[in-house]
Short mmCIF file of C-alpha atoms and ligand atoms in Angstrom, two decimals:
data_model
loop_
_atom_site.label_atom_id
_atom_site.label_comp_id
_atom_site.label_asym_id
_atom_site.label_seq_id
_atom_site.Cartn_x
_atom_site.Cartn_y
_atom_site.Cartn_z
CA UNK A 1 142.48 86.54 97.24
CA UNK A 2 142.84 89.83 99.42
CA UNK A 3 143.77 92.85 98.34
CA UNK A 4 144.16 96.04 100.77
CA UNK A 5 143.68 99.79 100.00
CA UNK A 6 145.72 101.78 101.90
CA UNK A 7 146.13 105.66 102.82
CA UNK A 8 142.18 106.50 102.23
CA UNK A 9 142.20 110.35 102.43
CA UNK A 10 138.46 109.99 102.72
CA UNK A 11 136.78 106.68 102.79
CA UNK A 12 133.07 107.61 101.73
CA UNK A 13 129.51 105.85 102.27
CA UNK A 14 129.83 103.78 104.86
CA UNK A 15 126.79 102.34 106.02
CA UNK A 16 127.35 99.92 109.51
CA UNK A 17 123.72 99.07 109.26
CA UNK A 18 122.74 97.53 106.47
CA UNK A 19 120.22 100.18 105.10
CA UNK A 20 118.19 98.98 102.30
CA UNK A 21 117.12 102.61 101.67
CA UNK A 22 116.97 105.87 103.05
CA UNK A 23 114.83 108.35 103.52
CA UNK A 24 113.92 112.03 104.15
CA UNK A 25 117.00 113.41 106.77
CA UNK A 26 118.74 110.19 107.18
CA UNK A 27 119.90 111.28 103.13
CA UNK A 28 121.62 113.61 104.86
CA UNK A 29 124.04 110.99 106.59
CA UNK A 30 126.77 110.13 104.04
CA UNK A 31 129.05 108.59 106.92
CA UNK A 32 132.83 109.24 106.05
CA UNK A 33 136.42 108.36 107.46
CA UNK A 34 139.31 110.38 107.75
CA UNK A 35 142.67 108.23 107.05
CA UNK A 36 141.21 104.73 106.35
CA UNK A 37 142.07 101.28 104.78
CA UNK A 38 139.50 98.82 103.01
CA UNK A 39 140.14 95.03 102.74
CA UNK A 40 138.67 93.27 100.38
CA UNK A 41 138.45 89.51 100.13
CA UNK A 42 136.90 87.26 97.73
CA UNK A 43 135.77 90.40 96.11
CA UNK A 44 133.54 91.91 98.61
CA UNK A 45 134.29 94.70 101.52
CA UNK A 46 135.86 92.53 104.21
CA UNK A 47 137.14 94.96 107.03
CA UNK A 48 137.85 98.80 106.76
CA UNK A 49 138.55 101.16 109.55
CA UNK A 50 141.60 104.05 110.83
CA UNK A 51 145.00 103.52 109.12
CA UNK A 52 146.32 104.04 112.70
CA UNK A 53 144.90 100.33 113.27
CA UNK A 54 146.58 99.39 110.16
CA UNK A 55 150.11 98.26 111.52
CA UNK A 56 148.71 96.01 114.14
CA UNK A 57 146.32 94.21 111.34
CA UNK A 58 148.99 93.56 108.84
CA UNK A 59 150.97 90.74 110.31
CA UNK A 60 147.59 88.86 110.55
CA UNK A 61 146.23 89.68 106.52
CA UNK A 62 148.47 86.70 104.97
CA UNK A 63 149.01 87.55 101.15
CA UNK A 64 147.92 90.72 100.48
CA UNK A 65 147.78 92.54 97.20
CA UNK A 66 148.49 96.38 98.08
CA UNK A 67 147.37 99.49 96.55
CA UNK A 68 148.21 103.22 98.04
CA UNK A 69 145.39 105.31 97.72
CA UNK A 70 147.61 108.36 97.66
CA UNK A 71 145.57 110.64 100.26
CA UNK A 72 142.62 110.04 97.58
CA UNK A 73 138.98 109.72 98.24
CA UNK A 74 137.09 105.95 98.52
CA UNK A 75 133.63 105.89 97.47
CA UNK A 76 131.23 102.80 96.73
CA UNK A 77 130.53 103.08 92.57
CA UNK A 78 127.40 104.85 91.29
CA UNK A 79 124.42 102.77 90.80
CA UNK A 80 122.59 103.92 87.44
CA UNK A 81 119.18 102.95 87.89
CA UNK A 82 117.87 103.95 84.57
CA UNK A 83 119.64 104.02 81.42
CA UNK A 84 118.70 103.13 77.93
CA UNK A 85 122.25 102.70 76.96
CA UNK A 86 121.74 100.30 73.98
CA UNK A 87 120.85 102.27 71.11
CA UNK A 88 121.82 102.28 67.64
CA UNK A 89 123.91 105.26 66.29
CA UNK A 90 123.02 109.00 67.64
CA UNK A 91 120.23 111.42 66.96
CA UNK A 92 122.26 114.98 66.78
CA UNK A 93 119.83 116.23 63.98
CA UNK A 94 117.20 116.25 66.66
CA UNK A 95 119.22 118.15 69.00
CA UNK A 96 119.45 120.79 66.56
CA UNK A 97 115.63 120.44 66.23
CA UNK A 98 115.17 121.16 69.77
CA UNK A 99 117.72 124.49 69.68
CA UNK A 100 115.69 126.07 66.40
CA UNK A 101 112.52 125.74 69.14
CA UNK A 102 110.75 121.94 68.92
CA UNK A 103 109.69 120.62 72.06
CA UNK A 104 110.22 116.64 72.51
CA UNK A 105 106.98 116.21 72.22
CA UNK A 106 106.67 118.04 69.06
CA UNK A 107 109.42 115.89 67.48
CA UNK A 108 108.25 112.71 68.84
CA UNK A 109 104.77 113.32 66.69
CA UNK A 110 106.53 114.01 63.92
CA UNK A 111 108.14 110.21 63.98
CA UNK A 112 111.16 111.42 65.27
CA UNK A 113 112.55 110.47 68.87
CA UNK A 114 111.84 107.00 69.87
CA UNK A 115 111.23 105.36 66.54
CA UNK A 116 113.75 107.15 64.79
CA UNK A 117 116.36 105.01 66.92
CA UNK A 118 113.94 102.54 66.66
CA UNK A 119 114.21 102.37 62.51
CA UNK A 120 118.34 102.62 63.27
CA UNK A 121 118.45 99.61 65.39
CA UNK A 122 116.01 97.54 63.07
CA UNK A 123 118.87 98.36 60.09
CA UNK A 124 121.89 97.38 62.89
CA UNK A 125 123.08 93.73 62.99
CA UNK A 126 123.20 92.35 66.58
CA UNK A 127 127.46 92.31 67.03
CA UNK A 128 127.65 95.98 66.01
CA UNK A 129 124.65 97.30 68.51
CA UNK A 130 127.01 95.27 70.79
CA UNK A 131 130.23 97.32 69.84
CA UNK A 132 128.09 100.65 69.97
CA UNK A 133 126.82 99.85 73.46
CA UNK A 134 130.14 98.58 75.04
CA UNK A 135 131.79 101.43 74.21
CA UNK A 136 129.13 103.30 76.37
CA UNK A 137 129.82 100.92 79.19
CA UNK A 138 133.42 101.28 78.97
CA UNK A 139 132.89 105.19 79.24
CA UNK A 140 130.39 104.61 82.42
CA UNK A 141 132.90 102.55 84.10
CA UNK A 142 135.62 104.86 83.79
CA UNK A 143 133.56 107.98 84.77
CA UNK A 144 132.89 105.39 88.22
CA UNK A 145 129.52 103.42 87.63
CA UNK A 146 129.56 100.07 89.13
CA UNK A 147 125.78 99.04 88.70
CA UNK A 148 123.54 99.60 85.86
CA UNK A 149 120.05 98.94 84.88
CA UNK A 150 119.47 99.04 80.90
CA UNK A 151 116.11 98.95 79.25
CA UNK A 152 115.28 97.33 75.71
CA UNK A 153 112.45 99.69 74.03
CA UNK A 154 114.02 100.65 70.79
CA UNK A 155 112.99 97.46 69.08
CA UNK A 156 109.34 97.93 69.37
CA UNK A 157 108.65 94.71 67.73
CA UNK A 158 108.81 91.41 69.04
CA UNK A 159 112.10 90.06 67.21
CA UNK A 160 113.97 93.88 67.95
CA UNK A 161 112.93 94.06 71.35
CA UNK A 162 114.59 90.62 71.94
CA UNK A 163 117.28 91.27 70.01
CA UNK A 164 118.06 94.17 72.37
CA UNK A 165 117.69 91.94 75.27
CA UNK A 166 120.53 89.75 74.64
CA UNK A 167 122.51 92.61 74.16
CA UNK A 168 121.97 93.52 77.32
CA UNK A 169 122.60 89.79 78.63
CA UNK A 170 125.76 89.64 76.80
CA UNK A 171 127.12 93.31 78.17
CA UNK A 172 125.88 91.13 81.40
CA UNK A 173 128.12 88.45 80.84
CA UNK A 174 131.10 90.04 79.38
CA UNK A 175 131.77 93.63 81.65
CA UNK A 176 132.77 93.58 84.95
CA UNK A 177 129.83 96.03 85.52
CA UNK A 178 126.29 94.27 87.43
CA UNK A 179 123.81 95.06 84.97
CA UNK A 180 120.23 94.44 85.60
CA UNK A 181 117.69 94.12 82.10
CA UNK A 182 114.56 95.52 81.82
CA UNK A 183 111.80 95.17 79.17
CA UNK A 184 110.44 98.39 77.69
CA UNK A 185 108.40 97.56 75.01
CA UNK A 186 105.71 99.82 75.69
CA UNK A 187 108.16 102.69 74.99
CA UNK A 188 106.33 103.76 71.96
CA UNK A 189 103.98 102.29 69.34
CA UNK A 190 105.83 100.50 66.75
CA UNK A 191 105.29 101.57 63.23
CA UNK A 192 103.44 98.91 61.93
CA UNK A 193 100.75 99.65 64.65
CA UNK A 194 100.66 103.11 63.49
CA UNK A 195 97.11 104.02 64.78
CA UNK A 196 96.37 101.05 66.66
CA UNK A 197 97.81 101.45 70.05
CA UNK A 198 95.48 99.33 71.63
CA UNK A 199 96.92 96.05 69.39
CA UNK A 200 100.14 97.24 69.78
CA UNK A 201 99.42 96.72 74.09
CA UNK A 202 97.96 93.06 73.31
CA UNK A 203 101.46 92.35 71.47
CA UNK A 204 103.57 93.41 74.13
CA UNK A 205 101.11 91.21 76.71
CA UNK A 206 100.26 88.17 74.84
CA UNK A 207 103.87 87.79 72.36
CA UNK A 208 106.54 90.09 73.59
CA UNK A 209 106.46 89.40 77.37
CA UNK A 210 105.60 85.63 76.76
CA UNK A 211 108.64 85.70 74.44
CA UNK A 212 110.96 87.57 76.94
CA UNK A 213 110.34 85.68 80.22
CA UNK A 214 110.67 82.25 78.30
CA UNK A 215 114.19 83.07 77.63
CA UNK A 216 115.02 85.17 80.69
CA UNK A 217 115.30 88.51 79.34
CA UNK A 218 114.13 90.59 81.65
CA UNK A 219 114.31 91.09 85.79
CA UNK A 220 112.06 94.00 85.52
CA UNK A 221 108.84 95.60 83.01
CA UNK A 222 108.85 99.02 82.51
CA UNK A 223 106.10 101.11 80.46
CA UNK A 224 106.77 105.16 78.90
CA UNK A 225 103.01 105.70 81.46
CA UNK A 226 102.23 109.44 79.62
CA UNK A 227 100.41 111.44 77.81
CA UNK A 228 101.05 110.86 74.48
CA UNK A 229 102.29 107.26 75.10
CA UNK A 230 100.54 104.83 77.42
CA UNK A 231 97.92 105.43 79.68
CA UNK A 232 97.42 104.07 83.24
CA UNK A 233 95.19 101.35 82.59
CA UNK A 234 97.36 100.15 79.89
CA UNK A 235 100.19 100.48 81.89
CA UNK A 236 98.62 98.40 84.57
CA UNK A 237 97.43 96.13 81.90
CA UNK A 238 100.75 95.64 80.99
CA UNK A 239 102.54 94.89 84.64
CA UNK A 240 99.61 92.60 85.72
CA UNK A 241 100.60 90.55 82.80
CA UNK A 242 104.64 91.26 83.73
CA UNK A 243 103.57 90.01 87.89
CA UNK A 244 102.34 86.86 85.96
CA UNK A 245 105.71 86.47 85.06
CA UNK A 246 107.29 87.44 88.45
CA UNK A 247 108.45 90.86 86.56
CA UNK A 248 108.20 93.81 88.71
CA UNK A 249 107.39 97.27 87.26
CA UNK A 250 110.17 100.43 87.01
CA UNK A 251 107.87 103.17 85.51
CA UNK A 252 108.48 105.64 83.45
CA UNK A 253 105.96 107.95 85.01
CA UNK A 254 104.93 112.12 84.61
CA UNK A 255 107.81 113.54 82.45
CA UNK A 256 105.60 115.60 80.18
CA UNK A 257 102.47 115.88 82.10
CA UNK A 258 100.00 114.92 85.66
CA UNK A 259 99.50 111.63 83.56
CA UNK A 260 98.83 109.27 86.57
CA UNK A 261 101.88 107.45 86.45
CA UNK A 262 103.01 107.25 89.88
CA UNK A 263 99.39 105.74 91.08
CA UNK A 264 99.20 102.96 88.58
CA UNK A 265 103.32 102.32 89.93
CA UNK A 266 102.45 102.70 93.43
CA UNK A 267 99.38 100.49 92.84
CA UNK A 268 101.09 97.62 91.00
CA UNK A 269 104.20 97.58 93.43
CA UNK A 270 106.18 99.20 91.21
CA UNK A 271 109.85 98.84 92.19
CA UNK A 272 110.52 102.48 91.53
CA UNK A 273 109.11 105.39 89.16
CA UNK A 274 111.01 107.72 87.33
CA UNK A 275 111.36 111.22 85.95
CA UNK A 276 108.29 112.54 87.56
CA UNK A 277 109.16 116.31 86.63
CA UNK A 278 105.23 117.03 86.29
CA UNK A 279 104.45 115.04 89.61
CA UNK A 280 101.59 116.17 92.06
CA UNK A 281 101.34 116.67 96.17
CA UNK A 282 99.13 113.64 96.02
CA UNK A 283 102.06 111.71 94.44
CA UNK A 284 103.99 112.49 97.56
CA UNK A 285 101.24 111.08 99.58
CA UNK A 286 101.22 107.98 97.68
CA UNK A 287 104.51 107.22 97.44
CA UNK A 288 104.78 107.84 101.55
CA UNK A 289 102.70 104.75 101.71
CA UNK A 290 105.06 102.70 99.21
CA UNK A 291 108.06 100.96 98.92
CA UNK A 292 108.35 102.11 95.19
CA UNK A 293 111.64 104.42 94.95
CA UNK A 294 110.77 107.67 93.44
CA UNK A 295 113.83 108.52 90.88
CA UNK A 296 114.66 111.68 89.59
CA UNK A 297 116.56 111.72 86.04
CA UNK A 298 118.16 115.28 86.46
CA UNK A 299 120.14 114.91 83.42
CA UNK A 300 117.29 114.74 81.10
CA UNK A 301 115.40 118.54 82.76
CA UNK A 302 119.16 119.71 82.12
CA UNK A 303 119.20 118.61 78.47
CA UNK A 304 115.40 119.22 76.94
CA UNK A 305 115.30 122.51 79.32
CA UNK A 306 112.51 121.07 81.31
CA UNK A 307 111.58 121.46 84.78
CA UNK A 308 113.25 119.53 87.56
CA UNK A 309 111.79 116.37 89.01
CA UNK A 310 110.83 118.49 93.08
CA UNK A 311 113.39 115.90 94.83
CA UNK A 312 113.83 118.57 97.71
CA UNK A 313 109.81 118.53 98.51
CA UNK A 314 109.71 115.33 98.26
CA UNK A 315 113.01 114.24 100.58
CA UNK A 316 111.49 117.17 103.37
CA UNK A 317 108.26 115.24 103.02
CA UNK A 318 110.15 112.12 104.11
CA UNK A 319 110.56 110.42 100.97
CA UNK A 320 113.89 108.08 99.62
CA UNK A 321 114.92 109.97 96.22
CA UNK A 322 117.19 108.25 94.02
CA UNK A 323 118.91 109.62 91.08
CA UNK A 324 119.83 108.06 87.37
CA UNK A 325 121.04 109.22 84.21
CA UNK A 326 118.73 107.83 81.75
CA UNK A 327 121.54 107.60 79.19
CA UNK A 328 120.04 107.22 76.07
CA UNK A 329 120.06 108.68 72.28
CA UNK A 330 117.35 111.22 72.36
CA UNK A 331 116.77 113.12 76.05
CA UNK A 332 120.19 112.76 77.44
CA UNK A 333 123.09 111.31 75.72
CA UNK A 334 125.36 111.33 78.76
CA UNK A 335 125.80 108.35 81.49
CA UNK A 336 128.19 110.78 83.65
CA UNK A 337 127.12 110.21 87.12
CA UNK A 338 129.27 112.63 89.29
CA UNK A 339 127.55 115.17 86.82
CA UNK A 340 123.91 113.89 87.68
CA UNK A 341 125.26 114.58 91.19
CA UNK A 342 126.02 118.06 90.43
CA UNK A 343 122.87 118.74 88.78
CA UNK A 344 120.68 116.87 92.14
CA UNK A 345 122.75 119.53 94.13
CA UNK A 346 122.36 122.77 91.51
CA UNK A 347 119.43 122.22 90.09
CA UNK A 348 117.25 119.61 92.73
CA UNK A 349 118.74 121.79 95.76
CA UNK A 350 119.82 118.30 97.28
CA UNK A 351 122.77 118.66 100.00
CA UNK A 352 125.84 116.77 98.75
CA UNK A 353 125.54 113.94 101.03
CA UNK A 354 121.35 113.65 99.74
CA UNK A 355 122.80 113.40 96.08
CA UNK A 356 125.56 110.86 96.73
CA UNK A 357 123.08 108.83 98.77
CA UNK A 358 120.68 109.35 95.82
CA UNK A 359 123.24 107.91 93.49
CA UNK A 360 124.46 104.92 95.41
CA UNK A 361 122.36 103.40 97.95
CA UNK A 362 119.14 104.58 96.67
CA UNK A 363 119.80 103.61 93.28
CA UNK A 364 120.84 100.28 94.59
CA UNK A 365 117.45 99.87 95.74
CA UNK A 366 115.93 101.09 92.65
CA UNK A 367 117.82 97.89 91.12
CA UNK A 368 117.01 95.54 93.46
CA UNK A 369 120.88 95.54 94.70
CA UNK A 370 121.16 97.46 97.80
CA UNK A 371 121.15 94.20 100.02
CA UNK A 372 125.12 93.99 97.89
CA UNK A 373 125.88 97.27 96.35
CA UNK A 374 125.75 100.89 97.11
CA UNK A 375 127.42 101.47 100.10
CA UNK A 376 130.54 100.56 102.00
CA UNK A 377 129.36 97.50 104.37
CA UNK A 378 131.15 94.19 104.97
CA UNK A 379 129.99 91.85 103.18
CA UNK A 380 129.10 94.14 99.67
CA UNK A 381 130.26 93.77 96.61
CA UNK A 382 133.40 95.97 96.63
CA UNK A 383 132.35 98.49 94.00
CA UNK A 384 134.57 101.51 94.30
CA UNK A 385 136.45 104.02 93.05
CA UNK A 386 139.59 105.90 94.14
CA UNK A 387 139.88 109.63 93.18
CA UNK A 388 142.78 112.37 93.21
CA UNK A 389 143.05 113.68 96.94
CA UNK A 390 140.42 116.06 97.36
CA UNK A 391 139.42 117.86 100.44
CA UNK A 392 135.63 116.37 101.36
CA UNK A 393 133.07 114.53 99.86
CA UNK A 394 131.07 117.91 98.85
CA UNK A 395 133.76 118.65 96.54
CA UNK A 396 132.61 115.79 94.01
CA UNK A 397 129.50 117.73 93.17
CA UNK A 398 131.30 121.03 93.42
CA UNK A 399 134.17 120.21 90.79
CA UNK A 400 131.08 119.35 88.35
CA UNK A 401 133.54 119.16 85.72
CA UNK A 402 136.77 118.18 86.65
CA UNK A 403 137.56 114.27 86.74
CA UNK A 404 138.44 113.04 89.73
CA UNK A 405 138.21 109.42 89.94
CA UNK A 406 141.61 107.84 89.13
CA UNK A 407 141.36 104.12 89.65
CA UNK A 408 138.09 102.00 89.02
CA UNK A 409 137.58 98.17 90.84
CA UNK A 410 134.84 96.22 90.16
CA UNK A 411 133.85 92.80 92.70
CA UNK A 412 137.55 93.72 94.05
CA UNK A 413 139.36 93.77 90.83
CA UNK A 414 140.86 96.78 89.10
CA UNK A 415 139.32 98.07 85.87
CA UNK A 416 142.00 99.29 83.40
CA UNK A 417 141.05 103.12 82.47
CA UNK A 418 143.32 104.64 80.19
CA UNK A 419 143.87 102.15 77.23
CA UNK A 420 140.46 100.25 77.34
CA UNK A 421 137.76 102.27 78.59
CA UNK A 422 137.82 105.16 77.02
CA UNK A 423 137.08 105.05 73.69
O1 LIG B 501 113.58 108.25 79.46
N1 LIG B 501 110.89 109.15 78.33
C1 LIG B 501 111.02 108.18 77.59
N2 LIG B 501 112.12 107.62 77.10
C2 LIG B 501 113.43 108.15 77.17
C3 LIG B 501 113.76 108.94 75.96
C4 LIG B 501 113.96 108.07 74.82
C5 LIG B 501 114.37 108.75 73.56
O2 LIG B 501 114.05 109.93 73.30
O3 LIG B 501 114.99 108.04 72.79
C6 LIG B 501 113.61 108.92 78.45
O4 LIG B 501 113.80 110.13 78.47
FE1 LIG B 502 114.17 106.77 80.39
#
C-alpha cells in the first residue's frame, strides 16, 4: 500500500541522520525542502525528495494512491510528551478562583485542584471517562498531534488509578494516535490518607505499582516531586520501586518551587523532567551530564501567570529542550500544540526552528519514540500533517492563532477532520 504526496510547498523536519535528540545549536537546524514529494509505504516515510525528480520516479511507484498537497506545508505531527488528558468533567469554578486572586497552590490546600477531579472521576463510570477523553483526542489530532503520552493520577486510589489506566489502553487501541501510559499516582494524596502522606507512598509502592505492572498499565512512573506534594526521597522511593518493574521515571519536577526535582530525576535515570519553571544553574549542570530530556510545559506559565520554564539558558548551555502541553483540567485545559509553539517562541525566546524541534523530535525522545516518530526519516512512522500554503516554517508560530493544518495522516492513513474530530 503506497500512497504519494505531491506538490510539498515546504516539506518540514527532515532529519537524514537519524537523531535521537538534539541539543543546544543543532535545535536550530529544522532542515526543510522547497517543492517536495513524500512516499509512504506500508505506513512509514519511504522516499521523499525535489518534485523535479518526481516524473522520472513515477513510472517505477506501481499503484499509487495520490494526494496534491496544494503548495501546502509537510511537517512530521507533534509529539505531546505530557498530557493528563483523561479527566473527568472541567474545573471552570477554579479558573474563576484564580482571576478573583488564588494562587494554585492556595486552591490546591483548600481541596480543590487535583482531588477535586479526583472526587469527579471516582463518581464517572469507566465508558463515559472514555467518551470525555476521546473527544480530547479527536480535538489533538485535528489541531496535528500524532504522539501522545497520558498520565493516570486523578484516581488516587488503587481501583481509580487503574481504572484510568485502561482508559488510556483503550484510547491506545482504538485512535490512530501512538499513545504511551504513564502511572501518576503520586500526583496528590488521596483523601482517605488525608494526613498520612507517608502511607499514602507505601500504597502507591507496595499495591498500586504491583497492581499496574501486573496488568501492563504503564510504560513509564511519574511522581508531582514538589513542595507541597512529594519530596525527593519519596520520589526516589517511588521510581526505585517503578525500576523494579522496568518503569522508567518522567518527573514532574520544580513548578512551584527549588524542590529538588530534577536531581532525584537525573539520579534515578529519569527519562525526562518537566515544568521546571523554578529550576536552578545547578539543574543545568546536572542535566548536562544526563540523558533525561528537560521539558518545558509553556502552556501551563501562560495559563496560572507563572514564570516560564528558562528553555533559552538552558538550550545556550547546550541542553535538548522539549516542549508539551500538559493538557489537563486544572493548569491548562488546552492540548493545542502549534500554540505551545508560539508560546516556546514568545514567551521561552526559542527561534522557530528550536520550538518545532522542541515539539517533534525532542518530544519523541521524551516518549521513548524518536527511534520512529518525530521527524521526517525513511523508515518513521509517517506522522504528518499538511497545512494551507504558507510562506516558511516560522510562520506556524507566527500565525499563533490561525489554523493552518488542513489534512491529518496517521501511520500513512488519512484522519477525517471535519465530521469526526471535532467535536
Ligand atoms: O502538570 N503539576 C501537577 N499536575 C498538573 C496539574 C493537575 C491539575 O491541576 O489537575 C500539571 O500542571
Ligand atoms: Fe503535568
Amino acid at each position: 500500500m503506497k500512497l504519494l504526496i505531491k506538490n510539498i510547498g515546504i516539506l518540514g523536519g527532515i532529519d537524514h541522520d537519524h537523531s535521537v535528540r538534539l541539543c543546544g545549536e543543532a535545535m536550530r537546524r529544522f532542515e526543510t525542502l522547497a517543492s517536495a514529494y513524500v512516499l509512504v509505504q506500508d505506513g512509514v516515510f519511504f522516499d521523499f525528495g525535489p518534485m523535479n525528480q518526481l516524473d522520472e520516479l513515477l513510472p517505477h511507484m506501481g499503484d499509487v494512491d495520490v494526494v496534491d498537497a496544494g503548495g501546502g506545508c509537510v511537517l512530521p505531527s507533534w509529539c505531546d510528551s505530557h498530557t493528563h488528558l483523561v479527566y473527568a468533567g472541567s474545573r471552570e469554578q477554579e479558573f474563576v478562583d484564580k482571576i478573583n486572586g488564588l494562587s494554585y497552590a492556595e486552591i490546591a490546600r483548600r481541596g480543590g485542584g487535583i482531588l477535586n477531579s479526583a472526587d469527579r472521576l471516582h463518581r464517572m463510570s469507566e465508558d463515559e471517562l472514555y467518551e470525555q477523553a476521546m473527544c480530547r483526542v479527536r480535538e489533538i489530532m485535528a489541531k496535528g498531534t500524532g504522539a501522545v503520552e497520558i498520565k493516570s493520577g486523578y484516581g488516587l486510589n488503587t481501583a481509580d488509578e487503574l481504572k484510568m489506566l485502561r482508559v488510556i489502553k483503550r484510547i491506545a487501541a482504538t485512535s490512530p494516535l501512538r499513545v504511551v501510559s504513564t502511572f501518576l499516582g503520586a500526583h496528590a494524596v488521596g483523601r482517605e490518607y488525608a494526613g498520612r502522606q507517608s502511607d499514602y507512598v507505601n500504597l502507591v509502592v507496595d499495591e498500586m505499582l504491583p497492581a499496574v505492572a501486573a496488568e501492563g498499565l504503564a510504560d513509564y512512573v511519574d511522581v508531582f516531586c514538589d513542595e507541597g506534594f512529594f519530596t525527593p526521597a519519596e520520589t526516589g522511593r517511588i521510581l526505585n520501586a517503578a525500576a523494579r518493574y522496568g518503569l522508567r521515571g518522567k518527573i514532574h519536577g520544580q513548578e512551584l518551587a527549588d524542590s529538588g526535582g530534577v536531581q532525584v530525576a537525573v539520579e534515578h535515570q529519569a527519562l525526562s523532567v518537566d515544568h521546571l519553571e523554578s529550576m536552578t544553574e545547578a539543574d543545568v549542570a546536572l542535566l548536562r551530564e544526563s540523558d533525561t530530556m528537560p521539558t518545558a510545559l509553556p502552556g501551563t506559565s501562560f495559563f496560572l501567570n507563572m514564570p516560564f520554564a528558562p528553555a533559552r539558558r538552558m538550550i545556550d548551555a547546550g541542553l535538548p529542550v522539549a516542549i508539551a502541553s500538559d493538557y489537563n483540567p486544572g493548569s491548562t485545559p488546552s492540548g493545542d500544540m502549534k500554540f505551545v509553539v508560539s508560546l516556546a517562541c514568545i514567551k521561552m525566546r526559542l527561534q522557530p526552528a528550536e520550538a518545532l524541534n522542541a515539539a517533534t523530535l525532542n518530544s519523541a525522545y521524551a516518549m521513548g519514540l524518536s527511534d520512529s516518530y518525530g521527524s521526517i526519516a525513511l523508515g518513521k512512522v509517517a506522522n504528518f500533517f499538511i497545512t494551507r500554503p504558507i510562506p516558511s516554517v516560522d510562520f506556524i508560530p507566527y500565525a499563533y492563532t490561525t489554523p493552518l493544518i488542513e489534512r491529518v495522516f496517521l501511520a500513512g492513513r488519512e484522519v477525517c477532520l471535519q465530521s469526526q474530530l471535532i467535536t
